[in-house]
Amino acid sequence: NAGVMQNPRHLVRRRGQEARLRCSPVKGHSHVYWYRQLPEEGLKFMVYLQKENIIDESGMPKERFSAEFPKEGPSILRIQQVVRGDSAAYFCASSPLDRGTAQHFGDGTRLSIL
Amino acid sequence: GIQVEQSPPDLILQEGANSTLRCNFSDSVNNLQWFHQNPWGQLINLFYIPSGTKQNGRLSATTVATERYSLLYISSSQTTDSGVYFCAVSGGSEKLVFGKGTKLTVNP
């Protein structure tokens, strides 16, 4: 999967806890995208970030979810006070440019809420 | 926003058969990608093909941007081809919009 590294691969949390999902893009890629795949559904866009900037968060739930892509280090998707409905596969993708190039996907993080 | 429809939703083949998967989209696009999601949930990037034709082994894809569709061809299918095939597009913004997928089952 073209070098996008996501961790952890699997994450189990109890209701009310916080979940932190990490994504290291392909070296040299400055654009990061997060997508969510709910059970038995397709993938849906959540947020698009460049270094230190959120460009488009139109797919993010209004509460409990946040994302960042700091100048140094991986991109982080943070879910506070998780609920059962947050159980899903979360995929990160990266690209070197905003348009005209493929997005490269990681293997995803499977989040399970007990 | 842009709409993506994939057909057929399900496809069952015998090993060795050929198949064609279709992706229709509702507006002009600057990115079109085909993915294979394997039984372990990994998304494998098959093609980046906003227009034209590409081939990679037993797989090939064609996008006719002016008519707003793309086709994925799988020849001499193998059991390892089983999984869900997604088409995803973007047009005007960077976010990819995914179709609901075609679930392919290849029987030995």
Short mmCIF file of C-alpha atoms in Angstrom, two decimals, chain B residues 57-92:
data_model
loop_
_atom_site.label_atom_id
_atom_site.label_comp_id
_atom_site.label_asym_id
_atom_site.label_seq_id
_atom_site.Cartn_x
_atom_site.Cartn_y
_atom_site.Cartn_z
CA GLY B 57 -1.44 -8.03 -16.08
CA ARG B 58 -4.89 -9.61 -16.18
CA LEU B 59 -6.55 -6.32 -15.27
CA SER B 60 -7.26 -3.38 -17.49
CA ALA B 61 -9.38 -0.25 -17.21
CA THR B 62 -10.87 2.29 -19.55
CA THR B 63 -12.37 5.67 -18.68
CA VAL B 64 -14.44 7.61 -21.20
CA ALA B 65 -14.57 10.96 -19.43
CA THR B 66 -16.83 12.62 -22.01
CA GLU B 67 -19.48 9.94 -21.43
CA ARG B 68 -18.86 9.74 -17.68
CA TYR B 69 -18.10 6.08 -17.20
CA SER B 70 -15.24 3.76 -16.49
CA LEU B 71 -14.88 0.02 -17.00
CA LEU B 72 -12.67 -2.46 -15.17
CA TYR B 73 -11.89 -5.70 -17.00
CA ILE B 74 -10.73 -8.82 -15.22
CA SER B 75 -9.57 -11.66 -17.45
CA SER B 76 -8.95 -15.29 -16.51
CA SER B 77 -10.23 -14.66 -13.00
CA GLN B 78 -8.65 -16.40 -10.02
CA THR B 79 -9.99 -17.10 -6.53
CA THR B 80 -7.64 -14.44 -5.19
CA ASP B 81 -9.57 -11.85 -7.23
CA SER B 82 -12.49 -12.24 -4.84
CA GLY B 83 -13.42 -9.21 -2.79
CA VAL B 84 -15.08 -5.87 -3.33
CA TYR B 85 -14.10 -3.54 -6.15
CA PHE B 86 -14.59 0.16 -5.59
CA CYS B 87 -14.57 3.03 -8.02
CA ALA B 88 -13.83 6.46 -6.54
CA VAL B 89 -13.86 9.87 -8.19
CA SER B 90 -13.21 13.49 -7.39
CA GLY B 91 -14.19 16.52 -9.39
CA GLY B 92 -13.59 20.09 -8.38
#
